[in-house]
CSV table of C-alpha atoms in Angstrom, one decimal:
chain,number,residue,atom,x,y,z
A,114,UNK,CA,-1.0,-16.4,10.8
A,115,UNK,CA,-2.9,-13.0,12.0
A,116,UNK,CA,1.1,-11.2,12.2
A,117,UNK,CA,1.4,-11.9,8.7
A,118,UNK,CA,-1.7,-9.7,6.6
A,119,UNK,CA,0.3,-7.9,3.6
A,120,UNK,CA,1.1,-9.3,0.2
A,121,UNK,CA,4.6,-9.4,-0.4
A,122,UNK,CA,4.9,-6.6,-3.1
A,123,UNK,CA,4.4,-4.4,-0.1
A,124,UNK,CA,8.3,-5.4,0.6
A,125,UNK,CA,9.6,-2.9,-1.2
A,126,UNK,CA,6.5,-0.4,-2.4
A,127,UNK,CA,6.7,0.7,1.3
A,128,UNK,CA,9.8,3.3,2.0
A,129,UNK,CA,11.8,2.0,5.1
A,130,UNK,CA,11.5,3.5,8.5
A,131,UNK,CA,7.5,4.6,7.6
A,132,UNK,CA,5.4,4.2,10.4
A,133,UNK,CA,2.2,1.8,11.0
A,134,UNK,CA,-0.6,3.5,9.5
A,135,UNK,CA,-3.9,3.8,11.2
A,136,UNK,CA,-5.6,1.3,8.8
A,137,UNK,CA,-2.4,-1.5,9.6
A,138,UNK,CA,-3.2,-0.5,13.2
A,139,UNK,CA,-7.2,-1.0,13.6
A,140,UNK,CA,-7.0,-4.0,11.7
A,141,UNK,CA,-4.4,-5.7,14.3
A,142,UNK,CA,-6.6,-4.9,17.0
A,143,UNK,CA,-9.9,-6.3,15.7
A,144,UNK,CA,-7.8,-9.3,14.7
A,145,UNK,CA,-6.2,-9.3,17.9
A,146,UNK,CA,-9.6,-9.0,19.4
A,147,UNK,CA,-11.0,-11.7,17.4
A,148,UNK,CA,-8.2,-13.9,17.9
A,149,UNK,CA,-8.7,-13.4,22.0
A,150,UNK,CA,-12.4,-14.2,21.6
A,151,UNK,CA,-11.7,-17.1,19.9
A,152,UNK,CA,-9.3,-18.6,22.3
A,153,UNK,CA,-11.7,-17.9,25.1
A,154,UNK,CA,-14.2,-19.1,23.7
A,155,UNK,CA,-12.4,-22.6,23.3
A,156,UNK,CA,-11.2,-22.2,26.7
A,157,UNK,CA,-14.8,-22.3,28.3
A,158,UNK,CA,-16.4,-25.0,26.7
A,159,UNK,CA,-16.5,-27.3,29.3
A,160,UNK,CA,-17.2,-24.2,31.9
A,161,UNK,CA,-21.0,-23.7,32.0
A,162,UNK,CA,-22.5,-20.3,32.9
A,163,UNK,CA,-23.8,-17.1,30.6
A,164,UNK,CA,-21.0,-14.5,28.8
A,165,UNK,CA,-20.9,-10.8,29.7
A,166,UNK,CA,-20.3,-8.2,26.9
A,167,UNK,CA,-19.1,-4.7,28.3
A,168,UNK,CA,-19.7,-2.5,25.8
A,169,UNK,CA,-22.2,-3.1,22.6
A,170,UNK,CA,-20.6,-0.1,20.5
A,171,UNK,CA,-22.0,-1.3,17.0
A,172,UNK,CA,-22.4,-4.7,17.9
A,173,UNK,CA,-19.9,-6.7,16.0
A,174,UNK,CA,-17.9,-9.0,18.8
A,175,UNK,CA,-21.9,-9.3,20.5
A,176,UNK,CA,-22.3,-11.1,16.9
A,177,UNK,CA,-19.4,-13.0,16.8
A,178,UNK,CA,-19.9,-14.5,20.4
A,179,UNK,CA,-23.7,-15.1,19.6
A,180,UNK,CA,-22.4,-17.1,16.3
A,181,UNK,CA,-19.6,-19.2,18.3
A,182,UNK,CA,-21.8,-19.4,21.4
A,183,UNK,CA,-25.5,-19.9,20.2
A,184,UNK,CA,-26.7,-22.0,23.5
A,185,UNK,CA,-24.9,-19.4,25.7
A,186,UNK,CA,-27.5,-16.2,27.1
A,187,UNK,CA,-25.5,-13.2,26.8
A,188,UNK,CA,-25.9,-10.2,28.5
A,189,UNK,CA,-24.5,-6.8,27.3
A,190,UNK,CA,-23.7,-4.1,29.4
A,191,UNK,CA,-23.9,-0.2,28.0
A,192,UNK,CA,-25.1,3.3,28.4
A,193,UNK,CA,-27.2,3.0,25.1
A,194,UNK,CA,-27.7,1.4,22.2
A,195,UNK,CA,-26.5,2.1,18.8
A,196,UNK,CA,-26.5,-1.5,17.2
A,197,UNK,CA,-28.7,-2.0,14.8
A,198,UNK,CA,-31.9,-3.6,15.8
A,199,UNK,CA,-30.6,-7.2,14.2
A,200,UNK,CA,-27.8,-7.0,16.6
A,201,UNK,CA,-29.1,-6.1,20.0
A,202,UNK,CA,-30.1,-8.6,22.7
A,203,UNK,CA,-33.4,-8.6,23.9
A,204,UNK,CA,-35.1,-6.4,26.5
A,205,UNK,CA,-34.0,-8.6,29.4
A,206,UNK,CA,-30.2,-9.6,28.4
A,207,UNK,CA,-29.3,-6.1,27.9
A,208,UNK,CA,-28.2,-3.5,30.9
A,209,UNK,CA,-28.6,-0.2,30.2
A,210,UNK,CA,-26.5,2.6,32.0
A,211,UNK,CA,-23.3,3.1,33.3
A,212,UNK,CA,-21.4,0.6,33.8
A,213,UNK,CA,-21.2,2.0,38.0
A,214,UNK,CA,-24.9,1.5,38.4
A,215,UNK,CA,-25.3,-1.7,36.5
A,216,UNK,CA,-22.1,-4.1,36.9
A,217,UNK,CA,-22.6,-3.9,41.1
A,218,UNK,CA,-26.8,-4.9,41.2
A,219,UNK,CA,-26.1,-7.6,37.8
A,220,UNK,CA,-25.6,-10.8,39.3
A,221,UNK,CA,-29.8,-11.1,40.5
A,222,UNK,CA,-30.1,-10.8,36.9
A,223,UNK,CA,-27.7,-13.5,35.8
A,224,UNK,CA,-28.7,-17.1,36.2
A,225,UNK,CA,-25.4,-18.3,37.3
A,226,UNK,CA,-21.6,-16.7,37.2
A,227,UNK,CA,-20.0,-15.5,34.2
A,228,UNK,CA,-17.9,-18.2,31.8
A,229,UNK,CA,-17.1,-15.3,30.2
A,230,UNK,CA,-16.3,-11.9,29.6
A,231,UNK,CA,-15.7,-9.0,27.3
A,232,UNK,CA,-15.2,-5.8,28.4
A,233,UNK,CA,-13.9,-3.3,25.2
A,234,UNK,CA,-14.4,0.2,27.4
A,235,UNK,CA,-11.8,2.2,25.9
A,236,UNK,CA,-12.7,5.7,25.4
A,237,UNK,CA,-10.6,8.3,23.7
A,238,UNK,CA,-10.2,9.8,27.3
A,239,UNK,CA,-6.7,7.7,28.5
A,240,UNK,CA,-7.2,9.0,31.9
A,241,UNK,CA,-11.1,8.2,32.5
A,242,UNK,CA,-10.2,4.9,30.9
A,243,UNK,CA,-7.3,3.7,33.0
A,244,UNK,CA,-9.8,4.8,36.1
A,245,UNK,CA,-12.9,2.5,34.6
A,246,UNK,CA,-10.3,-0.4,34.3
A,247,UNK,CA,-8.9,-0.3,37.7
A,248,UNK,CA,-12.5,-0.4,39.2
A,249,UNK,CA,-14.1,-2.4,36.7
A,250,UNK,CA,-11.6,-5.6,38.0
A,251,UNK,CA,-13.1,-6.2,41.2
A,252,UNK,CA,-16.5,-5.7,40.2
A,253,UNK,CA,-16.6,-8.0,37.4
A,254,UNK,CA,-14.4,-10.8,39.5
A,255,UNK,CA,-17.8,-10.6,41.8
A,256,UNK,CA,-19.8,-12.1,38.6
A,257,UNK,CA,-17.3,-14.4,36.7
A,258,UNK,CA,-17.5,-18.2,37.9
A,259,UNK,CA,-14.4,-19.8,39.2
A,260,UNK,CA,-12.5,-20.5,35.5
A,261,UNK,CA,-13.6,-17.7,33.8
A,262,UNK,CA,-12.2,-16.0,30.7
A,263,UNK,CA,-12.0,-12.8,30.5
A,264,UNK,CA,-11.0,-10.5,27.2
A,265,UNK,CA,-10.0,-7.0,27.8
A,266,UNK,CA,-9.0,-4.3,25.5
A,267,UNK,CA,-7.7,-2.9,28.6
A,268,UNK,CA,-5.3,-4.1,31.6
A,269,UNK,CA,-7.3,-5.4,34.5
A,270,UNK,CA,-5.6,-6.0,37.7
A,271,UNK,CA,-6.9,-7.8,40.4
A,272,UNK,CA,-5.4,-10.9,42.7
A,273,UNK,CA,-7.9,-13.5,41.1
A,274,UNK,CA,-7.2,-12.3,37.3
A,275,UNK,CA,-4.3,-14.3,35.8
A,276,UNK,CA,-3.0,-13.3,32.8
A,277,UNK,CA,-3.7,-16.1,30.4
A,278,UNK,CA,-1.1,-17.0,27.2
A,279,UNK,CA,-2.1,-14.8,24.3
A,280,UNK,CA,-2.9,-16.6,20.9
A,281,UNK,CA,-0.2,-16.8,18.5
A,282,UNK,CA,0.5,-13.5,17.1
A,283,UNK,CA,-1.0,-11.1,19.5
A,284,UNK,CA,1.8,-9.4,20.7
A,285,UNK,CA,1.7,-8.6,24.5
A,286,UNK,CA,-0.3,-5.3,25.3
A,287,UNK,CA,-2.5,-5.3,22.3
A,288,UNK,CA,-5.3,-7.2,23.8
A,289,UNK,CA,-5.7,-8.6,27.2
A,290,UNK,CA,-6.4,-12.3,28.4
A,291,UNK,CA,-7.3,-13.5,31.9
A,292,UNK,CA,-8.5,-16.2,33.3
A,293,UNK,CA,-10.3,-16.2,36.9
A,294,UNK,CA,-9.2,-18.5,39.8
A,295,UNK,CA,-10.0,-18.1,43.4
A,296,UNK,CA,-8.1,-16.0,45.7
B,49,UNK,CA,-1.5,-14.9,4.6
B,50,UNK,CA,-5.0,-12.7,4.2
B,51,UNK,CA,-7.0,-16.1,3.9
B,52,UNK,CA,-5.8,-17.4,7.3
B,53,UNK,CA,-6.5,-15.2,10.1
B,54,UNK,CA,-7.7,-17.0,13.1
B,55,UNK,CA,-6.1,-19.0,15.8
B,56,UNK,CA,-6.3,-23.2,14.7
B,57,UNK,CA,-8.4,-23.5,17.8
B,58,UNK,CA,-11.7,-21.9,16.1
B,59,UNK,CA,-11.3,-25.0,14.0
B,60,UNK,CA,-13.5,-27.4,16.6
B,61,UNK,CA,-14.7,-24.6,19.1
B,62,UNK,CA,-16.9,-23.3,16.0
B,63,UNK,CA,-20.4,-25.2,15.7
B,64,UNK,CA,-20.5,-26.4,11.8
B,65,UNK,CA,-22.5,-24.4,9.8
B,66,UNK,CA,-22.7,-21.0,11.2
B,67,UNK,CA,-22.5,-18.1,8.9
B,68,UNK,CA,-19.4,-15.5,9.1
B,69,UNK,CA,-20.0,-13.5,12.0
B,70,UNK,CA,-20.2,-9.1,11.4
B,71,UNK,CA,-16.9,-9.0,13.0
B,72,UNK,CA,-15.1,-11.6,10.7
B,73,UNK,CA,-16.4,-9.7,7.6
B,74,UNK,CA,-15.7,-6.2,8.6
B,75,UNK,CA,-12.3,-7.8,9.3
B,76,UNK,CA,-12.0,-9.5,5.7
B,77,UNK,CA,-13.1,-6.1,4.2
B,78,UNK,CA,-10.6,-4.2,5.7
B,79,UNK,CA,-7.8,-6.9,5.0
B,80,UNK,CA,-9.0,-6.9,1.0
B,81,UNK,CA,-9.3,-3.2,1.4
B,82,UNK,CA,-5.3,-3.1,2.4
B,83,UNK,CA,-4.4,-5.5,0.3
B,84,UNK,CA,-6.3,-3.7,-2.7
B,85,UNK,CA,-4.2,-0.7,-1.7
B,86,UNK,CA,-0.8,-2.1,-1.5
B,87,UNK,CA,-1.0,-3.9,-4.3
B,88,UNK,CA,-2.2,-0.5,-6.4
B,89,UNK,CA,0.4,1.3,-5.0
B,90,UNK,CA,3.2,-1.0,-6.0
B,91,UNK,CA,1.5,-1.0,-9.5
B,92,UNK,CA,1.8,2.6,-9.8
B,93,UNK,CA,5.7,3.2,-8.8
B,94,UNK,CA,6.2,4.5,-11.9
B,95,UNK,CA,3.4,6.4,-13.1
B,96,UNK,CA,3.5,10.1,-11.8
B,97,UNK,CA,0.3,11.6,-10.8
B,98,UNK,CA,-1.8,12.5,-7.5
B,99,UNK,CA,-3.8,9.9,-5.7
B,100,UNK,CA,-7.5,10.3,-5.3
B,101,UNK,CA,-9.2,10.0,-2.1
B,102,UNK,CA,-13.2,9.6,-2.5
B,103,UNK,CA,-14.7,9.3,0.2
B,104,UNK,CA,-12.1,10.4,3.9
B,105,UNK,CA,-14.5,9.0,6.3
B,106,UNK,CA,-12.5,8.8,9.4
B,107,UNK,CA,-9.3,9.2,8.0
B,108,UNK,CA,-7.6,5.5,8.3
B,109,UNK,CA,-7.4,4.9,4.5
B,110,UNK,CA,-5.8,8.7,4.0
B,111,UNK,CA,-3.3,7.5,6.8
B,112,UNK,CA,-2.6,4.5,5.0
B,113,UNK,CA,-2.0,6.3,1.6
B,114,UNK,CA,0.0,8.8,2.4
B,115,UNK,CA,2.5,6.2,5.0
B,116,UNK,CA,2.8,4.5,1.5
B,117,UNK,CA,2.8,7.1,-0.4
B,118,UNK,CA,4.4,9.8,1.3
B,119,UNK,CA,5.8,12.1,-1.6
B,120,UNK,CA,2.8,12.0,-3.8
B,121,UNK,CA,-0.3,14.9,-3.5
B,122,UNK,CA,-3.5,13.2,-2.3
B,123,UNK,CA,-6.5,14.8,-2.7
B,124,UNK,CA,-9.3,14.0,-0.7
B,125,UNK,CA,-13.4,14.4,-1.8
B,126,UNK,CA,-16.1,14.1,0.8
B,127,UNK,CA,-19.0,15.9,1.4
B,128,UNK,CA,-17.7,16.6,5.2
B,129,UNK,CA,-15.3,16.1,7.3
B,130,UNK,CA,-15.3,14.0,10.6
B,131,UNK,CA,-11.7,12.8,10.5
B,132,UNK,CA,-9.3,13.7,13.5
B,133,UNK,CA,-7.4,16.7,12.3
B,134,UNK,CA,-4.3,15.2,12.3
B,135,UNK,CA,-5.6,12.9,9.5
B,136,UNK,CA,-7.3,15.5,7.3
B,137,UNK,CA,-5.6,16.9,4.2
B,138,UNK,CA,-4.6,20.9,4.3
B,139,UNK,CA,-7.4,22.8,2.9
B,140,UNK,CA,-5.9,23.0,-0.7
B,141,UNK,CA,-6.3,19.0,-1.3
B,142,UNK,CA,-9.7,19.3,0.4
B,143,UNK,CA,-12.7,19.0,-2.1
B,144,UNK,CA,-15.4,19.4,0.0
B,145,UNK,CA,-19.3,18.4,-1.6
B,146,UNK,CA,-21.5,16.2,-3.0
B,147,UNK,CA,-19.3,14.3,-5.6
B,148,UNK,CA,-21.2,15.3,-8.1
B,149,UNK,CA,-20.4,18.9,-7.8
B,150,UNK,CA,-16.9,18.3,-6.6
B,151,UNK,CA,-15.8,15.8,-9.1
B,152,UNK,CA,-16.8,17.5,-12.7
B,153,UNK,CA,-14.7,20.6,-11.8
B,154,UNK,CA,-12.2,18.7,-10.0
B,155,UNK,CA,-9.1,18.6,-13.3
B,156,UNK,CA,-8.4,22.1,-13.0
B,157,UNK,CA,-7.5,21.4,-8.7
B,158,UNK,CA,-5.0,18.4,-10.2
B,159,UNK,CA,-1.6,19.2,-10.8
B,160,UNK,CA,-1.8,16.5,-13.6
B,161,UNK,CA,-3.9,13.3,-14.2
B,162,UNK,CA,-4.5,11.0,-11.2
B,163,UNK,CA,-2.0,7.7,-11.2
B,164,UNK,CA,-4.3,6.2,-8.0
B,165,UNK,CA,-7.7,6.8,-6.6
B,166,UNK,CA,-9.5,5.2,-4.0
B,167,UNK,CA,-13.2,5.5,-3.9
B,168,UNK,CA,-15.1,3.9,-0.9
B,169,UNK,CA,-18.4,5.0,-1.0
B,170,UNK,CA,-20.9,2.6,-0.3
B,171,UNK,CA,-23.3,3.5,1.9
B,172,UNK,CA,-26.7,1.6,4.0
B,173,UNK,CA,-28.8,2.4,0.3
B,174,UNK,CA,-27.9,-0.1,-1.6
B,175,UNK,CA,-29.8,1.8,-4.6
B,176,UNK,CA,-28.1,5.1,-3.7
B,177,UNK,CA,-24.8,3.3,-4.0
B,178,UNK,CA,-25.1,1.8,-7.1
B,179,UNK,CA,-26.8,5.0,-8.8
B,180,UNK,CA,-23.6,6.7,-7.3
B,181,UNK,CA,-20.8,3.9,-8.8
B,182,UNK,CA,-22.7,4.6,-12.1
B,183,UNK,CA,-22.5,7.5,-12.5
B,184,UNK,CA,-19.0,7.8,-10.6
B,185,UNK,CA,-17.1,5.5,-13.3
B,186,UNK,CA,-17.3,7.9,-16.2
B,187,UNK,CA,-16.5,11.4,-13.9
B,188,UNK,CA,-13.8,9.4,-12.6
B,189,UNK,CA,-12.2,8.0,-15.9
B,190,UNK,CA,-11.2,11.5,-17.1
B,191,UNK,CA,-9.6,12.4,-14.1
B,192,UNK,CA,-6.9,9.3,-14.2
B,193,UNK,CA,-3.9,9.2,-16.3
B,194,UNK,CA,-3.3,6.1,-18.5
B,195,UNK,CA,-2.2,3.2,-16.8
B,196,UNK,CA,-3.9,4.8,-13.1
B,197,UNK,CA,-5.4,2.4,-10.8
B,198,UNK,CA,-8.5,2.5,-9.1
B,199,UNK,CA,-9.7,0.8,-6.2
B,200,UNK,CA,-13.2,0.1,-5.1
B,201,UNK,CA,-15.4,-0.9,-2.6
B,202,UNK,CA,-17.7,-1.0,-5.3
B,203,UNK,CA,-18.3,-2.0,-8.7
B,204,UNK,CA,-17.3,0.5,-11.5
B,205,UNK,CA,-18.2,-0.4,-15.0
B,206,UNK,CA,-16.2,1.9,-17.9
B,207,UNK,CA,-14.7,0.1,-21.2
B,208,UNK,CA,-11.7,2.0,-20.3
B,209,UNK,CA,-11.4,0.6,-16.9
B,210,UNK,CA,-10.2,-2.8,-16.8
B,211,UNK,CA,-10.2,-5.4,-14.1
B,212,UNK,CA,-6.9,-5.9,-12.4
B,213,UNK,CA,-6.1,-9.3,-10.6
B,214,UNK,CA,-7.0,-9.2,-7.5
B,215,UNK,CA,-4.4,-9.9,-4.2
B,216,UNK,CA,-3.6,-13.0,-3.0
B,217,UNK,CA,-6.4,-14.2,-0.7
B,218,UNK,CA,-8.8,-11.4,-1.3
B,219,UNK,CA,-11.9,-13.1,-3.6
B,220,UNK,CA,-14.0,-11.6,-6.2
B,221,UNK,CA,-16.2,-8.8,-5.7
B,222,UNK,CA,-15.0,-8.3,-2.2
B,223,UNK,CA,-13.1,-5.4,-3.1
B,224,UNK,CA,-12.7,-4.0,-6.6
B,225,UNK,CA,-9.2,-3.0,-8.5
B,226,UNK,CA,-9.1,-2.0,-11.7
B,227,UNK,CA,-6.5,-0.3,-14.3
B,228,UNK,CA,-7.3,2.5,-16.7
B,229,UNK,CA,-7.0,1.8,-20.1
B,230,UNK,CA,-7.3,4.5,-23.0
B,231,UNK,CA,-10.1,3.1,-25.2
């Protein structure tokens, strides 16, 4: 059960009325995050087409979707790179620059529509962020094949993005789950 | 339950045989991290003394100590600071250096001995890390009170520190937890 993560004697070492630290809270999200990924992932099996990862950061979900998707290609969308060399896709699966020069010229470079996406583009900037969300949506509905997943650590909003049932556990808001039909 | 974190649907959307992605393990280290912690705190309820922090990093383990811990003094070693300064200690529980020049002096800065320290500091040398635990266990041992806890991220070999069971669901040599013993 991902809601469930301490060991009872925590009961009562912890004084009532404390808040969640910052350690309880990033692990709830990378749980949450890998508990969305995994659900996807199930979710597209019988969807062919390549997966989309917005944002490499350190290169840890681009890992865990090469592990649970090895006979997918996926490209990865960032201004740099800072994964180590292991964890980077090669040369012609990876997109370098902003995401406003790369997402609107990407499909010639994709062999079909997305099955998937992952777009974790939260910045410590709430305002820049919420801005990159709202225009992110329609560009990435132009690449996603009919059926898509997408996973958000943002809200996307868009007429073709339907919120998808979160896995057991993720509370609503944490992560974000969508699925992509046709307008 | 720290064992069972993902959704039951991984269980056939996962190809046999793939190894543990970067994302699940930095997710099971941080779950045995927490659980390490909790489980130290409850075991030191009764034993006054400050907690140790070696090692702030970016704060989240601090955070986590002192929402558990919120009447005791932590003081935090590092050899700088990067945390947000809402998660760094006040200058006076700051001991800022290379451990080996902050921790030999550090009994006079203590109000007493320590009842908990938490030393994370492995780093990408896996040499350098092990020289470090070496040498670390002995400096460390004489600033705990009898009975302290320490946890680990790595190894620390002392004949007055002596392993502790480790939580529920977190397996050996993931994360280490030990109890200080006088020889």
């Amino acid at each position: 059960m991902l809601t469930a993560g301490r060991p009872e004697v925590i009961l009562w070492a912890q004084p009532k009325g404390t808040r969640v630290s910052r350690l309880d809270s990033f692990i709830r999200r990378l749980e949450a995050q890998r508990a969305c990924l995994d659900l996807a992932v199930a979710a597209i099996a019988d969807l062919p087409g390549p997966v989309l990862e917005l944002g490499l950061g350190n290169g840890r979900t681009y890992d865990h979707l090469r592990e649970l998707l090895p006979t997918r290609e996926i490209f990865v969308f960032d201004r740099q790179v800072q994964a180590h060399p292991a964890d980077r896709p090669d040369a012609s699966h990876l997109l370098l620059g902003d995401f406003r020069d790369t997402l609107p010229n990407a499909l010639g470079r994709l062999p079909s529509k997305a099955a998937l996406a992952h777009a974790d583009i939260g910045s410590g900037d709430r305002q820049a962020t919420a801005e990159l969300a709202r225009w992110l949506a329609g560009e990435l509905v132009a690449l996603l094949a009919t059926g898509a997943c997408v996973v958000a650590d943002q809200p996307l909003r868009h007429p073709s993005l339907v919120s998808h049932p979160l896995p057991e556990g993720v509370p609503l808001n944490r992560y974000f789950l969508y699925r992509h039909q046709s307008e």
